[in-house]
Structure formats: C-alpha cells, structure tokens
mmCIF file of C-alpha atoms in Angstrom:
data_model
loop_
_atom_site.group_PDB
_atom_site.id
_atom_site.type_symbol
_atom_site.label_atom_id
_atom_site.label_comp_id
_atom_site.label_asym_id
_atom_site.label_seq_id
_atom_site.Cartn_x
_atom_site.Cartn_y
_atom_site.Cartn_z
ATOM 1 C CA MET A 72 0.250 -0.379 0.234
ATOM 2 C CA ARG A 73 2.586 2.487 0.951
ATOM 3 C CA ALA A 74 4.676 1.197 -2.081
ATOM 4 C CA ALA A 75 1.465 2.333 -4.455
ATOM 5 C CA LEU A 76 0.851 5.507 -2.816
ATOM 6 C CA ALA A 77 5.253 6.228 -3.818
ATOM 7 C CA VAL A 78 3.899 5.232 -6.979
ATOM 8 C CA ALA A 79 1.070 7.424 -7.381
ATOM 9 C CA ALA A 80 2.992 10.388 -6.329
ATOM 10 C CA THR A 81 5.225 9.529 -9.029
ATOM 11 C CA VAL A 82 3.067 9.110 -11.639
ATOM 12 C CA TRP A 83 1.140 12.302 -10.356
ATOM 13 C CA PHE A 84 4.263 14.690 -11.063
ATOM 14 C CA PHE A 85 4.227 12.727 -14.357
ATOM 15 C CA GLY A 86 0.941 13.334 -15.205
ATOM 16 C CA ALA A 87 1.368 17.178 -14.351
ATOM 17 C CA SER A 88 4.380 17.174 -16.979
ATOM 18 C CA PHE A 89 2.363 15.559 -19.499
ATOM 19 C CA GLY A 90 -0.264 17.776 -18.946
ATOM 20 C CA LEU A 91 1.814 20.731 -19.149
ATOM 21 C CA VAL A 92 3.947 19.692 -22.313
ATOM 22 C CA ALA A 93 0.780 18.891 -24.125
ATOM 23 C CA ARG A 94 -0.435 22.125 -23.995
ATOM 24 C CA THR A 95 3.000 23.615 -25.059
ATOM 25 C CA ALA A 96 2.813 21.240 -27.888
ATOM 26 C CA GLY A 97 -0.600 23.065 -28.861
ATOM 27 C CA MET A 98 -2.851 20.441 -27.781
ATOM 28 C CA GLY A 99 -5.276 22.697 -26.237
ATOM 29 C CA VAL A 100 -7.071 21.833 -22.546
ATOM 30 C CA SER A 101 -9.402 19.485 -23.516
ATOM 31 C CA ALA A 102 -7.614 16.744 -25.622
ATOM 32 C CA PRO A 103 -4.766 15.892 -22.975
ATOM 33 C CA LEU A 104 -7.574 15.244 -20.484
ATOM 34 C CA VAL A 105 -9.370 12.761 -22.936
ATOM 35 C CA MET A 106 -6.360 11.349 -23.855
ATOM 36 C CA SER A 107 -5.120 10.649 -20.119
ATOM 37 C CA ALA A 108 -8.603 9.300 -19.483
ATOM 38 C CA THR A 109 -8.749 6.792 -22.316
ATOM 39 C CA THR A 110 -5.098 6.108 -23.116
ATOM 40 C CA PHE A 111 -3.696 6.253 -19.741
ATOM 41 C CA ALA A 112 -0.157 5.347 -20.887
ATOM 42 C CA GLY A 113 2.587 7.451 -20.100
ATOM 43 C CA SER A 114 5.366 6.939 -22.734
ATOM 44 C CA ALA A 115 2.779 6.858 -25.667
ATOM 45 C CA GLN A 116 1.215 10.364 -24.633
ATOM 46 C CA PHE A 117 4.392 11.610 -24.347
ATOM 47 C CA ALA A 118 5.476 10.583 -27.828
ATOM 48 C CA VAL A 119 2.503 11.960 -29.259
ATOM 49 C CA THR A 120 3.051 15.274 -27.750
ATOM 50 C CA SER A 121 6.482 15.502 -28.993
ATOM 51 C CA ILE A 122 5.381 14.096 -32.519
ATOM 52 C CA LEU A 123 2.588 16.750 -32.748
ATOM 53 C CA GLY A 124 4.390 19.303 -31.258
ATOM 54 C CA ALA A 125 7.002 18.891 -34.089
ATOM 55 C CA SER A 126 4.208 19.550 -36.522
ATOM 56 C CA GLY A 127 4.668 15.477 -37.426
ATOM 57 C CA GLY A 128 1.554 14.003 -39.134
ATOM 58 C CA ALA A 129 -1.451 11.988 -37.362
ATOM 59 C CA VAL A 130 -0.342 8.752 -38.927
ATOM 60 C CA ALA A 131 3.311 8.956 -37.488
ATOM 61 C CA ALA A 132 2.120 10.262 -34.219
ATOM 62 C CA ILE A 133 -0.493 7.042 -34.001
ATOM 63 C CA ALA A 134 1.783 4.435 -35.237
ATOM 64 C CA ALA A 135 4.514 5.736 -32.492
ATOM 65 C CA ALA A 136 1.797 5.527 -29.638
ATOM 66 C CA VAL A 137 0.451 2.003 -30.821
ATOM 67 C CA LEU A 138 3.680 0.696 -31.382
ATOM 68 C CA LEU A 139 4.668 1.861 -27.501
ATOM 69 C CA ASN A 140 1.439 0.584 -26.310
ATOM 70 C CA ALA A 141 1.416 -2.998 -28.398
ATOM 71 C CA ARG A 142 2.866 -4.543 -25.095
ATOM 72 C CA TYR A 143 -0.643 -4.222 -23.723
ATOM 73 C CA ALA A 144 -1.660 -7.369 -25.272
ATOM 74 C CA PRO A 145 0.590 -9.402 -23.784
ATOM 75 C CA ILE A 146 0.480 -7.731 -20.133
ATOM 76 C CA SER A 147 -3.406 -8.108 -20.446
ATOM 77 C CA ILE A 148 -3.453 -12.023 -21.526
ATOM 78 C CA SER A 149 -1.021 -12.318 -18.097
ATOM 79 C CA VAL A 150 -3.872 -11.080 -16.239
ATOM 80 C CA ALA A 151 -6.837 -12.405 -18.143
ATOM 81 C CA PRO A 152 -7.708 -15.396 -15.642
ATOM 82 C CA TYR A 153 -8.341 -12.477 -12.945
ATOM 83 C CA PHE A 154 -10.941 -10.909 -14.901
ATOM 84 C CA ARG A 155 -14.671 -12.226 -14.435
ATOM 85 C CA GLY A 156 -18.087 -11.658 -15.305
ATOM 86 C CA ARG A 157 -19.828 -10.041 -18.194
ATOM 87 C CA ARG A 158 -17.722 -8.892 -21.044
ATOM 88 C CA LEU A 159 -18.724 -5.031 -20.411
ATOM 89 C CA ARG A 160 -17.310 -5.637 -16.717
ATOM 90 C CA ARG A 161 -14.128 -7.356 -18.231
ATOM 91 C CA LEU A 162 -13.267 -4.402 -20.467
ATOM 92 C CA THR A 163 -14.105 -1.734 -17.895
ATOM 93 C CA GLU A 164 -11.783 -3.299 -15.722
ATOM 94 C CA SER A 165 -9.362 -4.003 -17.976
ATOM 95 C CA GLN A 166 -8.834 -0.282 -18.581
ATOM 96 C CA LEU A 167 -7.080 -0.234 -15.103
ATOM 97 C CA ILE A 168 -4.116 -2.326 -16.105
ATOM 98 C CA VAL A 169 -0.811 -0.106 -16.775
ATOM 99 C CA ASP A 170 3.030 -1.074 -16.533
ATOM 100 C CA GLU A 171 3.069 -0.046 -12.447
ATOM 101 C CA SER A 172 -0.123 -1.584 -11.605
ATOM 102 C CA TRP A 173 0.690 -4.938 -13.329
ATOM 103 C CA ALA A 174 4.041 -4.657 -11.856
ATOM 104 C CA LEU A 175 2.802 -3.916 -8.233
ATOM 105 C CA ALA A 176 0.309 -6.563 -8.692
ATOM 106 C CA SER A 177 3.070 -9.369 -9.852
ATOM 107 C CA ARG A 178 3.424 -12.134 -7.290
ATOM 108 C CA GLY A 179 6.333 -13.699 -9.544
ATOM 109 C CA ASP A 180 6.097 -17.278 -11.086
ATOM 110 C CA GLY A 181 3.090 -15.960 -13.398
ATOM 111 C CA ARG A 182 0.370 -15.189 -10.796
ATOM 112 C CA PHE A 183 -0.710 -11.855 -9.600
ATOM 113 C CA ASP A 184 -2.846 -10.342 -7.019
ATOM 114 C CA ARG A 185 -6.219 -9.131 -8.399
ATOM 115 C CA ARG A 186 -7.089 -6.578 -6.076
ATOM 116 C CA ILE A 187 -3.404 -4.819 -5.759
ATOM 117 C CA LEU A 188 -3.712 -5.128 -9.552
ATOM 118 C CA LEU A 189 -7.685 -2.977 -9.540
ATOM 119 C CA GLY A 190 -6.974 -0.942 -6.636
ATOM 120 C CA ALA A 191 -3.879 0.085 -7.167
ATOM 121 C CA GLY A 192 -4.991 0.765 -11.026
ATOM 122 C CA LEU A 193 -7.924 2.899 -9.907
ATOM 123 C CA LEU A 194 -5.514 5.136 -7.410
ATOM 124 C CA LEU A 195 -2.859 5.461 -10.587
ATOM 125 C CA TYR A 196 -5.882 6.433 -12.870
ATOM 126 C CA ALA A 197 -7.004 9.251 -10.812
ATOM 127 C CA SER A 198 -3.246 10.343 -9.811
ATOM 128 C CA TRP A 199 -2.905 10.416 -13.953
ATOM 129 C CA LEU A 200 -5.917 11.911 -15.027
ATOM 130 C CA SER A 201 -5.683 14.686 -11.832
ATOM 131 C CA GLY A 202 -1.978 15.449 -12.376
ATOM 132 C CA THR A 203 -2.998 16.029 -16.205
ATOM 133 C CA ALA A 204 -5.813 18.580 -15.202
ATOM 134 C CA VAL A 205 -3.228 20.744 -13.176
ATOM 135 C CA GLY A 206 -0.403 20.453 -15.779
ATOM 136 C CA VAL A 207 -2.584 21.815 -18.989
ATOM 137 C CA LEU A 208 -4.008 24.725 -16.345
ATOM 138 C CA ALA A 209 -1.117 25.923 -14.079
ATOM 139 C CA GLY A 210 1.700 23.625 -15.061
ATOM 140 C CA ASP A 211 3.983 26.613 -15.627
ATOM 141 C CA ALA A 212 3.947 26.963 -11.587
ATOM 142 C CA LEU A 213 5.889 23.447 -11.768
ATOM 143 C CA GLY A 214 8.798 24.612 -13.670
ATOM 144 C CA ASP A 215 10.637 22.396 -16.023
ATOM 145 C CA PRO A 216 9.518 18.739 -16.005
ATOM 146 C CA LYS A 217 12.802 17.492 -16.589
ATOM 147 C CA SER A 218 14.270 19.275 -13.523
ATOM 148 C CA LEU A 219 12.350 16.974 -11.058
ATOM 149 C CA GLY A 220 14.602 14.199 -12.345
ATOM 150 C CA LEU A 221 11.046 11.722 -13.232
ATOM 151 C CA ASP A 222 12.584 10.083 -16.342
ATOM 152 C CA GLY A 223 15.337 8.444 -14.136
ATOM 153 C CA ALA A 224 12.834 7.700 -11.596
ATOM 154 C CA PHE A 225 10.378 5.616 -13.424
ATOM 155 C CA PRO A 226 13.382 2.802 -14.742
ATOM 156 C CA ALA A 227 14.364 3.208 -11.096
ATOM 157 C CA LEU A 228 10.855 1.924 -9.813
ATOM 158 C CA PHE A 229 10.535 -0.876 -12.458
ATOM 159 C CA LEU A 230 13.968 -2.075 -11.297
ATOM 160 C CA ALA A 231 12.812 -2.360 -7.666
ATOM 161 C CA LEU A 232 9.619 -4.151 -8.857
ATOM 162 C CA LEU A 233 11.922 -6.486 -11.446
ATOM 163 C CA ALA A 234 14.478 -7.401 -8.199
ATOM 164 C CA PRO A 235 12.305 -9.860 -6.011
ATOM 165 C CA GLN A 236 11.078 -11.671 -9.292
ATOM 166 C CA LEU A 237 14.869 -12.682 -10.364
ATOM 167 C CA ARG A 238 15.180 -15.442 -7.384
ATOM 168 C CA ALA A 239 14.064 -17.956 -9.928
ATOM 169 C CA PRO A 240 16.849 -19.341 -12.439
ATOM 170 C CA ARG A 241 14.522 -19.259 -15.362
ATOM 171 C CA ALA A 242 13.114 -15.961 -14.709
ATOM 172 C CA LEU A 243 16.828 -14.197 -14.384
ATOM 173 C CA ALA A 244 17.975 -15.877 -17.578
ATOM 174 C CA ALA A 245 14.743 -14.782 -19.193
ATOM 175 C CA ALA A 246 15.069 -10.972 -17.892
ATOM 176 C CA LEU A 247 18.596 -11.041 -19.400
ATOM 177 C CA LEU A 248 18.034 -12.516 -22.305
ATOM 178 C CA GLY A 249 14.864 -10.057 -22.649
ATOM 179 C CA SER A 250 17.146 -6.963 -21.837
ATOM 180 C CA ALA A 251 19.787 -7.795 -24.565
ATOM 181 C CA ILE A 252 17.053 -8.242 -27.183
ATOM 182 C CA ALA A 253 15.955 -4.291 -26.355
ATOM 183 C CA PHE A 254 19.072 -3.035 -25.929
ATOM 184 C CA ALA A 255 20.390 -4.354 -29.157
ATOM 185 C CA LEU A 256 17.388 -2.765 -31.073
ATOM 186 C CA ILE A 257 17.001 0.405 -29.670
ATOM 187 C CA PRO A 258 19.341 2.088 -32.241
ATOM 188 C CA PHE A 259 17.477 0.031 -35.117
ATOM 189 C CA THR A 260 13.660 0.078 -34.511
ATOM 190 C CA PRO A 261 11.276 3.003 -33.388
ATOM 191 C CA PRO A 262 10.602 2.957 -29.319
ATOM 192 C CA GLY A 263 8.299 0.787 -28.665
ATOM 193 C CA THR A 264 9.413 -2.351 -30.805
ATOM 194 C CA PRO A 265 12.533 -3.237 -28.627
ATOM 195 C CA ILE A 266 10.157 -3.787 -25.683
ATOM 196 C CA VAL A 267 7.669 -5.788 -27.918
ATOM 197 C CA ALA A 268 10.472 -8.076 -29.496
ATOM 198 C CA ALA A 269 11.912 -8.509 -25.983
ATOM 199 C CA SER A 270 8.968 -10.436 -24.864
ATOM 200 C CA ALA A 271 10.174 -13.415 -27.209
ATOM 201 C CA ALA A 272 12.340 -13.599 -24.253
ATOM 202 C CA CYS A 273 9.409 -15.943 -22.750
ATOM 203 C CA LEU A 274 9.627 -18.472 -24.940
ATOM 204 C CA LEU A 275 12.310 -19.986 -22.515
ATOM 205 C CA GLY A 276 8.860 -20.621 -20.465
ATOM 206 C CA LEU A 277 8.618 -24.026 -23.183
ATOM 207 C CA ARG A 278 11.420 -25.392 -22.016
ATOM 208 C CA ALA A 279 10.992 -28.270 -19.909
ATOM 209 C CA ARG A 280 11.635 -27.409 -16.244
ATOM 210 C CA PRO A 281 15.060 -28.902 -14.651
ATOM 211 C CA MET B 20 -11.483 17.393 -37.061
ATOM 212 C CA SER B 21 -8.439 18.522 -36.289
ATOM 213 C CA THR B 22 -5.230 16.427 -36.387
ATOM 214 C CA VAL B 23 -5.109 16.558 -32.580
ATOM 215 C CA TRP B 24 -8.397 15.060 -31.767
ATOM 216 C CA LEU B 25 -7.982 12.254 -34.397
ATOM 217 C CA VAL B 26 -4.736 10.805 -32.477
ATOM 218 C CA VAL B 27 -6.342 11.186 -29.040
ATOM 219 C CA LEU B 28 -9.484 9.321 -30.495
ATOM 220 C CA VAL B 29 -7.603 6.781 -32.643
ATOM 221 C CA VAL B 30 -4.726 6.059 -29.923
ATOM 222 C CA GLY B 31 -7.728 5.873 -27.030
ATOM 223 C CA VAL B 32 -9.988 3.172 -29.001
ATOM 224 C CA ALA B 33 -6.431 1.273 -29.993
ATOM 225 C CA THR B 34 -5.127 1.432 -26.456
ATOM 226 C CA VAL B 35 -8.260 0.695 -24.772
ATOM 227 C CA ALA B 36 -8.782 -2.628 -27.224
ATOM 228 C CA LEU B 37 -4.725 -3.552 -26.681
ATOM 229 C CA LYS B 38 -5.824 -3.548 -22.599
ATOM 230 C CA ALA B 39 -9.033 -5.442 -22.951
ATOM 231 C CA THR B 40 -7.312 -8.121 -25.260
ATOM 232 C CA GLY B 41 -6.554 -10.538 -22.583
ATOM 233 C CA PRO B 42 -9.299 -9.770 -20.229
ATOM 234 C CA VAL B 43 -12.481 -9.958 -22.643
ATOM 235 C CA LEU B 44 -10.809 -12.799 -24.804
ATOM 236 C CA PHE B 45 -9.685 -15.285 -22.090
ATOM 237 C CA GLY B 46 -11.435 -13.558 -18.907
ATOM 238 C CA GLY B 47 -12.154 -16.034 -16.059
ATOM 239 C CA ARG B 48 -10.454 -18.989 -17.275
ATOM 240 C CA GLU B 49 -7.258 -20.515 -16.436
ATOM 241 C CA LEU B 50 -4.444 -20.368 -19.779
ATOM 242 C CA PRO B 51 -3.782 -23.306 -21.654
ATOM 243 C CA GLU B 52 -0.590 -24.751 -20.077
ATOM 244 C CA PRO B 53 2.140 -23.952 -23.079
ATOM 245 C CA VAL B 54 0.077 -20.581 -22.944
ATOM 246 C CA ALA B 55 0.914 -20.003 -18.826
ATOM 247 C CA SER B 56 4.181 -21.127 -18.982
ATOM 248 C CA VAL B 57 5.152 -18.663 -21.633
ATOM 249 C CA VAL B 58 3.174 -15.436 -20.061
ATOM 250 C CA ALA B 59 4.637 -16.496 -16.689
ATOM 251 C CA LEU B 60 7.797 -14.926 -17.357
ATOM 252 C CA LEU B 61 6.328 -11.859 -18.951
ATOM 253 C CA ALA B 62 6.813 -9.788 -15.860
ATOM 254 C CA PRO B 63 10.558 -10.282 -15.285
ATOM 255 C CA VAL B 64 11.198 -9.956 -19.461
ATOM 256 C CA LEU B 65 8.918 -6.785 -19.861
ATOM 257 C CA LEU B 66 9.862 -5.102 -16.473
ATOM 258 C CA ALA B 67 13.873 -5.889 -17.584
ATOM 259 C CA ALA B 68 13.142 -4.385 -21.364
ATOM 260 C CA LEU B 69 11.198 -1.270 -19.669
ATOM 261 C CA VAL B 70 14.329 -0.775 -17.533
ATOM 262 C CA VAL B 71 16.615 -0.791 -20.412
ATOM 263 C CA THR B 72 14.677 1.472 -22.754
ATOM 264 C CA GLN B 73 13.542 3.918 -20.099
ATOM 265 C CA THR B 74 17.589 3.677 -19.022
ATOM 266 C CA VAL B 75 19.130 4.468 -22.120
ATOM 267 C CA GLY B 76 16.302 4.618 -25.031
ATOM 268 C CA GLY B 77 16.342 7.492 -27.232
ATOM 269 C CA ASP B 78 14.575 8.078 -30.430
ATOM 270 C CA ASN B 79 16.356 5.253 -32.448
ATOM 271 C CA GLU B 80 19.451 5.769 -30.726
ATOM 272 C CA LEU B 81 21.151 5.269 -27.450
ATOM 273 C CA VAL B 82 21.242 8.187 -25.337
ATOM 274 C CA LEU B 83 23.512 7.884 -21.995
ATOM 275 C CA ASP B 84 22.495 10.790 -19.923
ATOM 276 C CA ALA B 85 21.289 12.018 -16.011
ATOM 277 C CA ARG B 86 18.625 8.933 -16.185
ATOM 278 C CA LEU B 87 21.781 6.610 -15.745
ATOM 279 C CA ALA B 88 23.101 8.439 -12.769
ATOM 280 C CA GLY B 89 19.268 7.873 -11.029
ATOM 281 C CA VAL B 90 19.238 4.101 -11.958
ATOM 282 C CA GLY B 91 22.491 3.602 -10.633
ATOM 283 C CA ALA B 92 21.209 5.573 -7.204
ATOM 284 C CA GLY B 93 18.034 3.702 -7.403
ATOM 285 C CA ALA B 94 19.846 0.433 -7.592
ATOM 286 C CA ALA B 95 22.205 1.355 -4.752
ATOM 287 C CA ALA B 96 19.232 1.794 -2.789
ATOM 288 C CA ILE B 97 17.359 -1.144 -4.060
ATOM 289 C CA ALA B 98 20.650 -3.507 -2.647
ATOM 290 C CA ALA B 99 20.683 -1.466 0.611
ATOM 291 C CA ARG B 100 16.810 -3.038 0.542
ATOM 292 C CA ALA B 101 15.441 0.620 1.052
ATOM 293 C CA PRO B 102 11.745 0.642 0.613
ATOM 294 C CA LEU B 103 10.225 1.404 -2.828
ATOM 295 C CA PRO B 104 9.541 5.165 -1.631
ATOM 296 C CA ALA B 105 12.888 5.866 -1.083
ATOM 297 C CA VAL B 106 14.177 4.218 -4.487
ATOM 298 C CA VAL B 107 11.782 6.474 -6.530
ATOM 299 C CA VAL B 108 13.137 9.355 -4.438
ATOM 300 C CA ALA B 109 16.644 8.406 -4.914
ATOM 301 C CA ALA B 110 16.388 8.174 -8.268
ATOM 302 C CA ALA B 111 14.680 11.355 -9.166
ATOM 303 C CA ALA B 112 17.168 13.182 -6.469
ATOM 304 C CA ALA B 113 20.282 11.664 -8.327
ATOM 305 C CA THR B 114 19.070 12.411 -12.009
ATOM 306 C CA ALA B 115 17.781 16.119 -11.243
ATOM 307 C CA LEU B 116 21.089 16.590 -9.299
ATOM 308 C CA PHE B 117 23.316 15.100 -12.157
ATOM 309 C CA ARG B 118 21.222 17.185 -14.516
ATOM 310 C CA LEU B 119 21.646 20.571 -12.557
ATOM 311 C CA VAL B 120 25.506 19.912 -12.187
ATOM 312 C CA ALA B 121 26.079 18.387 -15.752
#
C-alpha cells in the first residue's frame, strides 16, 4: 500500500508534466485530458506530444503510440484469468491495467494479486488524470518537468519491482535475454518495438523444467 | 476534425482494445498450459526491457544521460533494501542533481 502511494505520487507529477508538455505542444486543454482518461499510458502520450509538437503528422503520432502500447496485448493476456463476469465489466476493469499496477500486482511465477492490480490501477488512474488536469491548467508553476528527475525515477521504479522476481534461475535468464534484445534493438527500431521484441525471451518458458 | 483530436481518438480506441485483449478474449479461465508457462515469464522480461529502454532509450539511438545516474542511485537503494518510496526519491533526486551539475 505504501509502495502504491509512492508510485501514485510519482505518476501524479508525471501526469502534470504530460499536461504541461501537451499544452505547450498546442494540444489545448480538453484533448490532453481526454487522452489521459482513455489512453492512460505515459510513454505513448509523451510520444504523441513530441511528434505533434514537432509538426509531425497524425499517422506518425498514431503509429508511434500504438507501437509503444502494443505491449499491453501480452500484458493483458498475462492477467486474463483474474477478470471475471460480463464482457463489459471485464472490458471496463481491464482499463486499469498499466505498467505500474501490473508490476505492483505481480507475485512472481506468473501469479498476480487481483485486488492490487485493480486497487493500484484505480489510484494511479486518479493520479494520472488529476496530474494532467493540474499540468494543462497550471503547469507553468511546476517549472521544467525534466528538473524533477522523473525520467530517471521510472526505470529505477521498474528495477525495484523487477528485483524480487529474479530469484528463480529461469526468470533471471529470461530477464537478461529480454534486456539484451531490447538493448540491441534500440538503435535500429522505433520506440516500443524493442519492448515487444524482448517478450520473445518468454519462450524460455517452453523449455521443460529441470 | 483536427489532427490533435484524430490522434487522441484513434490512440484512445486502440489502447482500450489492447488493454482489453486478455480480459475480454480469455477472461475468467485459466490459460492453457503452454501459454501459461510462457506468460509466467512476462513480468520479469518486460520489466527488464522497460528498465533498459527507459534508461538508455532514445529516438532510434542509445542515449546516455542523467537517467543513468538516477538508475544507479536507485540500484544502490535497492541493494541496501530501501523501501520503494525511498528508491523512487533517490533515483529522481540523483537524476535531477546530475542534470543540474552536468
């Protein structure tokens, strides 16, 4: 719970910097808010602002964002067993899946805690949306988002959530292979692709257990 | 429709669909065995890939900047068994400080 609150605070500031950057990129007030409410995925939203801000076309912005969010297909499949009930309910609840809620809920060994996934997801959704609102309306008061060091905080956060999952030799091997794939592809492929390609490392799971 | 709204709507619909893929298509039942053992490794693999791309990832290039200092400080905090809030604060502070000095 304390961990979720810390992540929510970081996400709030990240949302505020998204709001500020989106406003500066000429997206206005309501479009960034609608985007945070429907897309709810930081890296893709930042990619859109930087492409639109540099007068890139709609197609380039859409392609970059969809590629960055393509990881949510495998991510959502990994937690599928925890969503029950009618299709509309599963669709609605699935929108609370975001990197951070998914990582917080991960128990290792492929198991997840449904209450943490949805509880942290709801908390992060509220932080992201309210942060965006403050960012578009009063972002200038926050100063330059880069001076907060948030871009260094998120990889450290993911590293902290990753560390306890590496005890199993197979998980460690898969994580190393995945990071090597991602690292090797960064210079040659558009952002988002290295992450999706890294998931090929999960195929190590098909090897018979020793 | 303006470019901004077109992008916001298309990306929104696409992301809703991507996040709903698993729960809508396979919700409420156990994944078949080969899929389950592959998916079991998704958390460590994707988290590791996110660490790499968010630390040194740029637009089609490797970028070494203040984020490395932040992740280094975060790693030190993790090794010292610091709680998650302390890890995040240490990483943000180190990134900001490095940027200020460099």
